[in-house]
Coordinates of C-alpha atoms in Angstrom, one line a residue:
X27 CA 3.3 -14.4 8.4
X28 CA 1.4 -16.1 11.4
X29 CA -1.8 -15.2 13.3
X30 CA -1.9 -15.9 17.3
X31 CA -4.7 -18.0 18.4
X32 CA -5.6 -18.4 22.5
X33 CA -7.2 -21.4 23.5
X34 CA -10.5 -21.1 26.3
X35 CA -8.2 -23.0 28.8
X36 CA -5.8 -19.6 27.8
X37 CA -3.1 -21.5 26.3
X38 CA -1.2 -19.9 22.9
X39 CA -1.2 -21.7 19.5
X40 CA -0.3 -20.4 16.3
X41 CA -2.1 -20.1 13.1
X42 CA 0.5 -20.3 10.3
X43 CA -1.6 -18.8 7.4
X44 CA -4.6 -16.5 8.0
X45 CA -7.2 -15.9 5.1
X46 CA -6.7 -12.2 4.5
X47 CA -4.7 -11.3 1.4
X48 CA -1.8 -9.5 3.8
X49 CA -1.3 -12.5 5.8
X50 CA -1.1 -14.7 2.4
X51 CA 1.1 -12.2 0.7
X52 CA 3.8 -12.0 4.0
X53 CA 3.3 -15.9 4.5
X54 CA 4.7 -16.4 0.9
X55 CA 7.7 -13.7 1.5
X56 CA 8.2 -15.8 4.0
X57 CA 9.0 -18.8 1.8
X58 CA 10.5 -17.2 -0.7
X59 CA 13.4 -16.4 1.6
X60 CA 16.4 -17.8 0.0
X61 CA 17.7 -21.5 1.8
X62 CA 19.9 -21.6 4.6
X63 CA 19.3 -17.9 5.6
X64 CA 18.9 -17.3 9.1
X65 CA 15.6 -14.9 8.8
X66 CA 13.5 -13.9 11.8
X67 CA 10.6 -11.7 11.5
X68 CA 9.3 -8.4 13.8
X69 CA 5.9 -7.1 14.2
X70 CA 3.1 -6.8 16.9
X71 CA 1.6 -10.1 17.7
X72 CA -1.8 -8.9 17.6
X73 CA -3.0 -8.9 21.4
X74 CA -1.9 -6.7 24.2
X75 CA -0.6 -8.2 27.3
X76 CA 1.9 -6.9 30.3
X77 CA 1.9 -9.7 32.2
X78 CA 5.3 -11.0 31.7
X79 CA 4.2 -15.0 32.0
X80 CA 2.5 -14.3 29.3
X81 CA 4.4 -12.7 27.3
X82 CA 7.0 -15.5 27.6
X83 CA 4.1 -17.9 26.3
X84 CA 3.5 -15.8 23.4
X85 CA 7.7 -15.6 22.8
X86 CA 7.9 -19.2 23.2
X87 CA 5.2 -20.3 20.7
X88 CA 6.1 -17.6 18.1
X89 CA 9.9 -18.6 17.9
X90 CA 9.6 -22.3 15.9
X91 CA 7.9 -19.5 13.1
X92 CA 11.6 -17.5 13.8
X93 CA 8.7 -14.8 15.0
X94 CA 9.8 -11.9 17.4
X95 CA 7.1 -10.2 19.0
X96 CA 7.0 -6.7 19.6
X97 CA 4.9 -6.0 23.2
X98 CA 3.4 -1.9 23.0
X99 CA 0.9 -0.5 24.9
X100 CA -2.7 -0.6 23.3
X101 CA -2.8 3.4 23.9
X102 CA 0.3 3.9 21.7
X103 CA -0.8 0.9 19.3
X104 CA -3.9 3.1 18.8
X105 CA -2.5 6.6 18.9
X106 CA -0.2 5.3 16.7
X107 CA -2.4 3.6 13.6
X108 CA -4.7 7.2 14.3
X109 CA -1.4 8.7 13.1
X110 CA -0.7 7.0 10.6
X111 CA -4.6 6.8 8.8
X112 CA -5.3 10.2 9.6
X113 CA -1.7 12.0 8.9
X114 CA 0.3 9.8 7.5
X115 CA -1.7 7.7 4.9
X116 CA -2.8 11.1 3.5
X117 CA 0.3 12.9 3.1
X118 CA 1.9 10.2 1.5
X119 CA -0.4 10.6 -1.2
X120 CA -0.1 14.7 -1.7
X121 CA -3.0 15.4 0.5
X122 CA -2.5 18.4 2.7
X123 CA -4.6 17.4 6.0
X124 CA -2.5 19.4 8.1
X125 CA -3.6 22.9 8.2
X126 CA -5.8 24.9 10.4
X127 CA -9.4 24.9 7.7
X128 CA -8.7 21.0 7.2
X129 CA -8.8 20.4 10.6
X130 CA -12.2 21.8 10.9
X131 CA -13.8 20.1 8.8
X132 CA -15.8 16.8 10.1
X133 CA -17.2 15.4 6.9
X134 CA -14.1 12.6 6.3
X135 CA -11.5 11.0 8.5
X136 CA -8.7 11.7 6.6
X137 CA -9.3 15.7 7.4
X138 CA -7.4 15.9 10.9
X139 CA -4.3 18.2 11.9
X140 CA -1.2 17.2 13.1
X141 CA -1.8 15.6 16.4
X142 CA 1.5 16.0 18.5
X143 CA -0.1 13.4 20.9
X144 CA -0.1 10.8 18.1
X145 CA 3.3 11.8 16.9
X146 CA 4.9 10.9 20.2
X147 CA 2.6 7.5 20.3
X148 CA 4.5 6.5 17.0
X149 CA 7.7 7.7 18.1
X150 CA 7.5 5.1 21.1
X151 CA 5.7 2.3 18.6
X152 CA 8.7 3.1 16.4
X153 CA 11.6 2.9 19.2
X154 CA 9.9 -0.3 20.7
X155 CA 10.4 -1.6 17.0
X156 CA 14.2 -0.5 17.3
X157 CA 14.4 -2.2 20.9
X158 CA 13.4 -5.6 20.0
X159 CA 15.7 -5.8 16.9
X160 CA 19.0 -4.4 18.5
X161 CA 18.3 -7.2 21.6
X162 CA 17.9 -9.8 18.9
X163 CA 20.5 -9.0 16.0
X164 CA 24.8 -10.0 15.8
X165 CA 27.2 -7.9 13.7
X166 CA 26.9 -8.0 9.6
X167 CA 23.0 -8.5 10.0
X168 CA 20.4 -7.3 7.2
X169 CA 17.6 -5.2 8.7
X170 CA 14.7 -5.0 5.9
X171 CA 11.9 -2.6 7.3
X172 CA 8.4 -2.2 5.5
X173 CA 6.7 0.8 5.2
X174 CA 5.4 4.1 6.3
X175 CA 4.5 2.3 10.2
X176 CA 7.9 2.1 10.5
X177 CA 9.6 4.9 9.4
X178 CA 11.5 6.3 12.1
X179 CA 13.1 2.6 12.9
X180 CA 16.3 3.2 10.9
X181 CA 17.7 6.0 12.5
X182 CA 16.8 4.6 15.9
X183 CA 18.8 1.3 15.2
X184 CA 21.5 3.0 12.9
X185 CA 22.5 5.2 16.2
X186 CA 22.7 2.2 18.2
X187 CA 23.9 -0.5 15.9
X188 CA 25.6 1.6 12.9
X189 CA 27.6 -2.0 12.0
X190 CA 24.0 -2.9 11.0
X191 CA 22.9 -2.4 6.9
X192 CA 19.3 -1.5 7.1
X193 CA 16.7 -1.0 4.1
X194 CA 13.8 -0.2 3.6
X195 CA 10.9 -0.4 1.3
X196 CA 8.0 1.8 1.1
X197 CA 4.7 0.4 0.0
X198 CA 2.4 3.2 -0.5
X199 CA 3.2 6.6 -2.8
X200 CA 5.8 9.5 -1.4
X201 CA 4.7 13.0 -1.7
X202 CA 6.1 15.7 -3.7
X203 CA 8.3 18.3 -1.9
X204 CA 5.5 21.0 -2.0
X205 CA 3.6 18.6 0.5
X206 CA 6.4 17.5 2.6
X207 CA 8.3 20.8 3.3
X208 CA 5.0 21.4 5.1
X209 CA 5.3 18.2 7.9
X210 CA 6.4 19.3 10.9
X211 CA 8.2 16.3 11.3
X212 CA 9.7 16.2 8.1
X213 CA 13.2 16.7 9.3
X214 CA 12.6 13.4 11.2
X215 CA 11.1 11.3 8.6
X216 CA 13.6 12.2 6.0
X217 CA 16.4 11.8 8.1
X218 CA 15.4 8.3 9.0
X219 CA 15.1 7.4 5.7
X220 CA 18.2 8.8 5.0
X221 CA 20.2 6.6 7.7
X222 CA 19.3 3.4 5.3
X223 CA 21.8 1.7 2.9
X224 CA 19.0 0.9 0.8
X225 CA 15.7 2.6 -0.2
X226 CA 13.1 1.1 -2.4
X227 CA 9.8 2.4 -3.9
X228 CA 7.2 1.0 -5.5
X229 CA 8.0 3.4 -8.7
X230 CA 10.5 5.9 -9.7
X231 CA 8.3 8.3 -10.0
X232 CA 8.0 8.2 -5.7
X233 CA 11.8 7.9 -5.7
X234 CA 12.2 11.0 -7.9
X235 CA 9.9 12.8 -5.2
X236 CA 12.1 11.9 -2.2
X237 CA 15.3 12.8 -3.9
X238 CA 13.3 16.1 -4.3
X239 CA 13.0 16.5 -0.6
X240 CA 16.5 15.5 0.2
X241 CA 18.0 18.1 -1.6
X242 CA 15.7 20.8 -1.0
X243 CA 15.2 20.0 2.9
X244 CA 18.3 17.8 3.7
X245 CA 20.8 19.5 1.8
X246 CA 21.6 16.2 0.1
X247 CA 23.5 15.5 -3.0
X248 CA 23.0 12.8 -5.7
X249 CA 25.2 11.2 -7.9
X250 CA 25.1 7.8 -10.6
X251 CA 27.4 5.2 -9.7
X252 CA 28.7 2.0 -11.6
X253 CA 26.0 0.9 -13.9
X254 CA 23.4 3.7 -13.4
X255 CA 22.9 2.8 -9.3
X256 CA 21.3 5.8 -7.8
X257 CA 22.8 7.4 -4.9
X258 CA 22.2 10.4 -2.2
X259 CA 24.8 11.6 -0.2
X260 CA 24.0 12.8 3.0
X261 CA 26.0 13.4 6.4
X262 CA 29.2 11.3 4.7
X263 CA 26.9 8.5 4.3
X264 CA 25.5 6.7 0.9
X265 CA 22.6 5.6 0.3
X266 CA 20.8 3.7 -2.5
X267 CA 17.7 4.2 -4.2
X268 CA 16.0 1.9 -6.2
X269 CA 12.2 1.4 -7.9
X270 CA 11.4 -2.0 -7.5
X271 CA 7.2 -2.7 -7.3
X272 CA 5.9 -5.4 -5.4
X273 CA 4.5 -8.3 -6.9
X274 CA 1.8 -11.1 -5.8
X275 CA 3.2 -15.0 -6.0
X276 CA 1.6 -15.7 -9.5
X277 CA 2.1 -19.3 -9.0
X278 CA 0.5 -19.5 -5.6
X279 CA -3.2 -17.2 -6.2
X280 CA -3.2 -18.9 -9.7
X281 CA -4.0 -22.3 -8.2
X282 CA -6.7 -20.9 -6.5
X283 CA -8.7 -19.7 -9.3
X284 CA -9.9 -23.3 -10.4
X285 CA -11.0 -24.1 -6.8
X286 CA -14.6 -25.3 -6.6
X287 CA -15.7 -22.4 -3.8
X288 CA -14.0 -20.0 -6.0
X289 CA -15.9 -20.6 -8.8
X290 CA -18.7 -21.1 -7.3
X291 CA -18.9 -17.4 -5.8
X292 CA -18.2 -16.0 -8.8
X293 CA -21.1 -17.7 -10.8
X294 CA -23.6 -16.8 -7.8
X295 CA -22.3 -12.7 -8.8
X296 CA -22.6 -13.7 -12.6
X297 CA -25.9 -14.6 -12.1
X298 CA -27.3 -11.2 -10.2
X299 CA -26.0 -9.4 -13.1
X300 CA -27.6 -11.8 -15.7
X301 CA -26.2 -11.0 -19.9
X302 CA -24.6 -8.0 -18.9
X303 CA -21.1 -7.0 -19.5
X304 CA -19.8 -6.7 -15.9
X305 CA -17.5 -3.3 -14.7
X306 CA -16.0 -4.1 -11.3
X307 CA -13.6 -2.9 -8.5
X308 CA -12.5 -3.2 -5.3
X309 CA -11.6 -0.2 -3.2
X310 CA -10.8 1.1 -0.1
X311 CA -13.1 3.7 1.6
X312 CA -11.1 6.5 1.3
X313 CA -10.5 9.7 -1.0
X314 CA -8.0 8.6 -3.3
X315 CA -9.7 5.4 -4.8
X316 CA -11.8 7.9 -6.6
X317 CA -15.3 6.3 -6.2
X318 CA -17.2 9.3 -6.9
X319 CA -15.4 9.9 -10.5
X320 CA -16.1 6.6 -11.1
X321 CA -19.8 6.5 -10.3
X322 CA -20.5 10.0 -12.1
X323 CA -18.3 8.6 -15.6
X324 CA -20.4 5.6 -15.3
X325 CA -23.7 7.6 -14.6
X326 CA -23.1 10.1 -17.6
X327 CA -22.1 7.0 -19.6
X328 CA -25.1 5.3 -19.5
X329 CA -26.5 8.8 -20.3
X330 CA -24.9 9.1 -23.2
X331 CA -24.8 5.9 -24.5
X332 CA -28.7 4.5 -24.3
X333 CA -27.8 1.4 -26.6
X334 CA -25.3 0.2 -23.6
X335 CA -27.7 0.8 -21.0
X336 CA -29.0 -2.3 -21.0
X337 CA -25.5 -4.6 -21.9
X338 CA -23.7 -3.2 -19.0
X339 CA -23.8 -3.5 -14.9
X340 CA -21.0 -1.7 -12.4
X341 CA -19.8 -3.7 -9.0
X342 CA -18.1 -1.8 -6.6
X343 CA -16.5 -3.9 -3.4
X344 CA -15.6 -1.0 -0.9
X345 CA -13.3 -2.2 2.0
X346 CA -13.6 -1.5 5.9
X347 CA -12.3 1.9 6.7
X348 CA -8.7 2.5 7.8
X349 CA -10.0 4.2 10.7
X350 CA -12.7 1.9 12.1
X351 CA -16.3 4.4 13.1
X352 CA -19.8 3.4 14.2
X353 CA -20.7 6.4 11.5
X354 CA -20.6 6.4 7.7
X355 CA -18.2 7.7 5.6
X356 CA -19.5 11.0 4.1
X357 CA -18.2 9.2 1.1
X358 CA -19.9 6.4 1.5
X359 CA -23.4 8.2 1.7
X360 CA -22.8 9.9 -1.1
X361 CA -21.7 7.1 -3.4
X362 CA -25.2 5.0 -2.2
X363 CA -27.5 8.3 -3.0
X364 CA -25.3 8.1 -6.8
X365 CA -25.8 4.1 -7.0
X366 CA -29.5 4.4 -5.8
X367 CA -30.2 7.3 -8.4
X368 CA -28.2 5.2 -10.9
X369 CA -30.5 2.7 -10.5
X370 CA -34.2 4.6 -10.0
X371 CA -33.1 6.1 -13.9
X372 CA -31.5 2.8 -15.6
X373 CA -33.1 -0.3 -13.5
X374 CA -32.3 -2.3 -10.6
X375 CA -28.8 -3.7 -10.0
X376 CA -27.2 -1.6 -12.8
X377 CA -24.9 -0.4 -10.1
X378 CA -24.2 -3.0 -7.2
X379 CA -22.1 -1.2 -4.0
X380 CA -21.0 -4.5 -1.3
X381 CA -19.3 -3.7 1.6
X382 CA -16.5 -5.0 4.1
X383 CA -13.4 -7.2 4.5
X384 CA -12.9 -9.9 2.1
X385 CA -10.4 -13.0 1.8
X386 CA -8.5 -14.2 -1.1
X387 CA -10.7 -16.5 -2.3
X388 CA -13.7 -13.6 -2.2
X389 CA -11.5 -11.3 -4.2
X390 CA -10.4 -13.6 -6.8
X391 CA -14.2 -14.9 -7.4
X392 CA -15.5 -11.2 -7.7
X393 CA -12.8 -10.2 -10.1
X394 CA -12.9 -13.5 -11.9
X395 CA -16.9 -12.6 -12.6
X396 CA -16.0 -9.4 -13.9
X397 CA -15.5 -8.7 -17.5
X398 CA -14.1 -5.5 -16.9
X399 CA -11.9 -4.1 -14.1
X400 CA -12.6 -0.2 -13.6
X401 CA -9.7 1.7 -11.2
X402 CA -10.4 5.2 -10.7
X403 CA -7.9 6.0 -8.2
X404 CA -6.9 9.5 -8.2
X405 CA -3.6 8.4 -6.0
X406 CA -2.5 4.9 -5.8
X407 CA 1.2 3.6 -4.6
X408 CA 0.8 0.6 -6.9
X409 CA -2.8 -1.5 -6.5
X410 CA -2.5 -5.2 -6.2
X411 CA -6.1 -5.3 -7.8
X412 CA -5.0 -5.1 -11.1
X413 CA -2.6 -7.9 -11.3
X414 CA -5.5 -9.9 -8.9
X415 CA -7.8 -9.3 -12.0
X416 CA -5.4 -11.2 -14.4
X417 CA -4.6 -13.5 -12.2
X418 CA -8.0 -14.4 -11.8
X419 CA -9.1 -14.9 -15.4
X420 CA -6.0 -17.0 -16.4
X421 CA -8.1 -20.1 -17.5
X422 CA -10.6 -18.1 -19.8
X423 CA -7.9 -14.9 -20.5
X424 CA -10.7 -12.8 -21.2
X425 CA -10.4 -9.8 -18.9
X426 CA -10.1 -6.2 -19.7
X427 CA -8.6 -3.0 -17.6
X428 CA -8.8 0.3 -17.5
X429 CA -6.6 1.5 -15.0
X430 CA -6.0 5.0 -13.7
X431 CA -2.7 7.0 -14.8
X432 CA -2.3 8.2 -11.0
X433 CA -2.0 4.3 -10.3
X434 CA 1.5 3.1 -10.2
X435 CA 0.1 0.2 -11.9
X436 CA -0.2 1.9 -15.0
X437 CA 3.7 2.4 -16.1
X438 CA 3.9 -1.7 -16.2
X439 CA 0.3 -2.6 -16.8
X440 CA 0.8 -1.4 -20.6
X441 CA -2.3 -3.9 -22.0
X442 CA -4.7 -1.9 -19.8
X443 CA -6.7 1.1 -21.0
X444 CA -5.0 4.3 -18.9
X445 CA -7.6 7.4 -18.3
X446 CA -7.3 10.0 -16.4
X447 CA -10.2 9.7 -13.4
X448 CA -10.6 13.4 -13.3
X449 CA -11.8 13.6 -17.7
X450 CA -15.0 12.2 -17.5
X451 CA -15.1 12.1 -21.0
X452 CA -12.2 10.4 -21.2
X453 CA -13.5 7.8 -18.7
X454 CA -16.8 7.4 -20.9
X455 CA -14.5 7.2 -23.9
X456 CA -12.4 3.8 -22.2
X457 CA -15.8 2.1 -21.5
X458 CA -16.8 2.9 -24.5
X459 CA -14.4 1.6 -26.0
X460 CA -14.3 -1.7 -23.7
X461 CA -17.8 -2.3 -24.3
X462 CA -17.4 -2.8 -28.4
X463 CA -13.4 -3.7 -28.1
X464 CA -13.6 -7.1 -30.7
X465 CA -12.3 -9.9 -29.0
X466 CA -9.3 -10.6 -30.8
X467 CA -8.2 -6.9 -29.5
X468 CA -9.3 -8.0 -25.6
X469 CA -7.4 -11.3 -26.0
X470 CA -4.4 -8.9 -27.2
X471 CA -4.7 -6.4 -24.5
X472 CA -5.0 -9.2 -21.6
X473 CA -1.9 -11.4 -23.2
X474 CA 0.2 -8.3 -22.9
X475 CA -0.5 -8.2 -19.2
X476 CA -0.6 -11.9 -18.4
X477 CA 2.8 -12.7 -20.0
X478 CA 4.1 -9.8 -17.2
X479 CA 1.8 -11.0 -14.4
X480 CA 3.3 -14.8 -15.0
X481 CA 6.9 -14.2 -14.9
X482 CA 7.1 -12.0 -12.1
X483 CA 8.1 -14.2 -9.2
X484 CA 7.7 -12.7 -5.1
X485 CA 11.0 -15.0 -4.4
X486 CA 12.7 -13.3 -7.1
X487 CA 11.4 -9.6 -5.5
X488 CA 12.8 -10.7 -2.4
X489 CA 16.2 -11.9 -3.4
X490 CA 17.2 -9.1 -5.1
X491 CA 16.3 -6.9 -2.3
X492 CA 18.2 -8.6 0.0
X493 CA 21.3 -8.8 -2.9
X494 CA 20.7 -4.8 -2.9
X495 CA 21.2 -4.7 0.9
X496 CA 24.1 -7.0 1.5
X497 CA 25.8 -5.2 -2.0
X498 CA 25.6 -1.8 0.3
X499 CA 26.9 -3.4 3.2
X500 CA 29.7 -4.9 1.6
X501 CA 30.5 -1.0 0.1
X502 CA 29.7 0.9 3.2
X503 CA 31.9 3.4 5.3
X504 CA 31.5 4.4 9.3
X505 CA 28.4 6.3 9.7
X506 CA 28.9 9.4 11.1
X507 CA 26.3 12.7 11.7
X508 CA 23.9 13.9 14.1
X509 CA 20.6 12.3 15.4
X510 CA 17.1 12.8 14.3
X511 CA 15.5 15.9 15.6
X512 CA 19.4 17.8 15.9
X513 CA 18.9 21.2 16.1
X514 CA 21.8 23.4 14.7
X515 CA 21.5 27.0 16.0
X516 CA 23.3 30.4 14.1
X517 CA 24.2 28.9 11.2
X518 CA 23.4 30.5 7.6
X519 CA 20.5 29.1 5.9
X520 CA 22.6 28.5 3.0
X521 CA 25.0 26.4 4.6
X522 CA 26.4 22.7 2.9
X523 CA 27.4 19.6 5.0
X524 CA 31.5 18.9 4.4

């Protein structure tokens, strides 16, 4: 929840809120940690350094922020993130990147094999992870990890430290079993996973695909306990699965949205796009956001619909790659040659394409200057964006959405328009019906979605988690079974853990 800042005379100060929307979203966690609870927090501080004075200095002016840095070589830092952008980020999200024709293809980042190099790089990043906790935790302690960065932490620290509860929460999508039987670290991953009390995804749907896995590849059995508690069994352990989305701190982004430089920004956008009904989004540049689809529906639509051509105007935000280049995207240079033909056929500025990192308050001033929110992702964990959207229109609660069904959004967002990104028609058919949607319907459609926006509270998210975590604890047997990457040798295929 902090940002390291080093002084021209070298000395080491710390920044307790950065601007980015990750460092304001883990700076609120941070609050909303219940009173009197003795938390500390793990993670890379951001700079690489082996000098050990200065790595002391760093220790020292982290610890008032109950920070614990994690020191890791820049090499394995890097071969690490390649892994996870290139490998991981993809797989989680049902893309199969790791065969022999994907990985001779040049035209996207995401299209890489397996890299065993980079697999051992996050092995180490992982195991440093499980280094600094074990040296810092007592008996009975809570170990909540985050995400698919970290997912080989658990079983490291559960063979070391198997008094330890550990859970863990995944924030992006989990793949199907057709897509993970074909890792060749799935053994590995799974059993990590497995080594938790707790396990919590974004929706059930994800949870229903790793209980998939488990019994297909881990041999693992399920059962309902008490009052509908999911759990696996695996290697006479238990462990809990749970669907539990994340939320943004309503209370704390909504205070925003009146600021003077918030409103400003969006009035400057308003006024590029003049009268016209704005369609907006903010995505990543990647595959799954599904910005082609979006800029051929909205193409054909002004097609189609010549009476709209002139009402309506698209903004799309695209964020810095994952994986940082000096070269474009593929993606990228197509969507400008569809924007730039949009707008050679229909007029200047009907389709607007900016570019790059933004803060919070950037965010909330382009989606409060929309009129329409437009997601298109073809494979989303959740997507914050939406909930950003209604958060940002709270004072004139005139926002509309249509959200993809492939967005894990979509199962709680039930005011929004679903489509699915892939039927154009169907895409047309939402905008369509945006476009002449009276406003008594609109005001309808975003009350739905601000009444659930409003009452979901981050502390709240947090609490329960850590509830979950200390209820498994207080339930939990020895652990017992073999360590990741076990090999067992003449045994039947068939064969079922006692």
């Amino acid at each position: 929840p902090v940002r390291l800042i080093r002084s021209a005379a070298g000395e080491w100060s710390v920044e307790e809120d950065g601007d980015e929307i990750t460092f304001k979203v883990v700076s609120m966690m941070h609050r909303s940690i219940p009173a009197g609870a003795n938390i500390k927090f793990v993670g890379h501080p951001g700079v690489f350094t082996t000098d050990p004075d200065e790595q002391r200095k760093i220790t020292q002016a982290l610890a008032p922020y109950a920070c614990l840095p994690v020191f890791i070589d820049e090499q394995v830092v890097n071969g690490t993130l390649e892994f996870c952008h290139t490998f991981l980020w993809p797989v989680m999200h049902n893309m199969k990147v790791f065969d022999d024709e994907a990985s001779k293809r040049e035209d996207t980042e995401l299209a890489q094999k397996f890299e065993e190099a980079h697999w051992k790089n996050y092995q180490v990043f992982n195991r440093a992870y499980a280094d600094s906790v074990e040296a810092d935790i007592i008996q009975g302690s809570l170990v909540w990890v985050h995400d698919f960065y970290l997912l080989l932490v658990p079983r490291a620290l559960q063979l070391r430290r198997p008094d330890t509860c550990i859970g863990f929460f995944l924030h992006s999508a989990f793949p199907m079993s057709e897509v993970m039987r074909c890792i060749p670290t799935r053994e590995e991953i799974l059993q990590s996973m497995l080594s938790c009390k707790v396990v919590t995804f974004q929706i059930f749907e994800y949870a229903r695909h790793f209980l998939s896995c488990c019994q297909l590849l881990m041999n693992a059995t399920y059962h309902f306990q008490g009052a509908g508690v999911l759990h696996v069994e695996h290697e006479s352990d238990s462990v809990v699965l749970r669907a539990d989305h994340f939320v943004l701190p309503f209370a704390d982004f909504v205070g925003r949205v009146g600021e003077k430089r918030v409103t400003d920004q969006a009035k400057t956008i308003r006024k590029q796009f003049g009268k016209k009904l704005i369609f907006a989004s903010i995505d990543g540049d990647e595959p799954f956001a599904g910005m082609i689809l979006k800029l051929r529906a909205f193409q054909k639509f002004l097609q189609d619909c010549p009476q709209h051509v002139q009402r309506v105007g698209l903004l799309q935000h695209v964020l810095g790659r994952r994986v940082k280049s000096d070269n474009d995207s593929e993606l990228m240079r197509e969507a400008r040659r569809m924007a730039d033909e949009i707008n050679k056929d229909f007029g200047q500025d009907t389709v607007v394409i900016r570019e790059g990192d933004v803060t919070v308050d950037e965010r909330l001033a382009l989606l409060q200057a929309a009129d329409v929110l437009l997601d298109t992702s073809i494979n989303d964990g959740l997507n914050l964006h939406p909930f950003l959207f209604v958060i940002a229109h709270t004072n004139d609660s005139r926002g509309a959405m249509i959200v993809s069904e492939f967005s894990g959004c979509s199962s709680v967002l039930t005011g929004s328009i679903k489509v699915n990104p892939w039927n154009t028609q169907a895409v047309m058919d939402a905008m369509h019906s945006v476009v002449t949607m009276d406003e008594e319907e609109r005001a309808r459609r975003f009350k739905q979605d601000h009444s659930y926006v409003a009452t979901q509270k981050l502390s709240e998210f947090v609490r329960t988690n850590l509830a979950e975590m200390k209820q498994a604890m207080l339930k939990a047997g020895p652990v017992k079974g073999l360590g990741a990457g076990s090999r067992l040798h003449f045994m039947e295929r068939g064969f079922r853990h006692l």
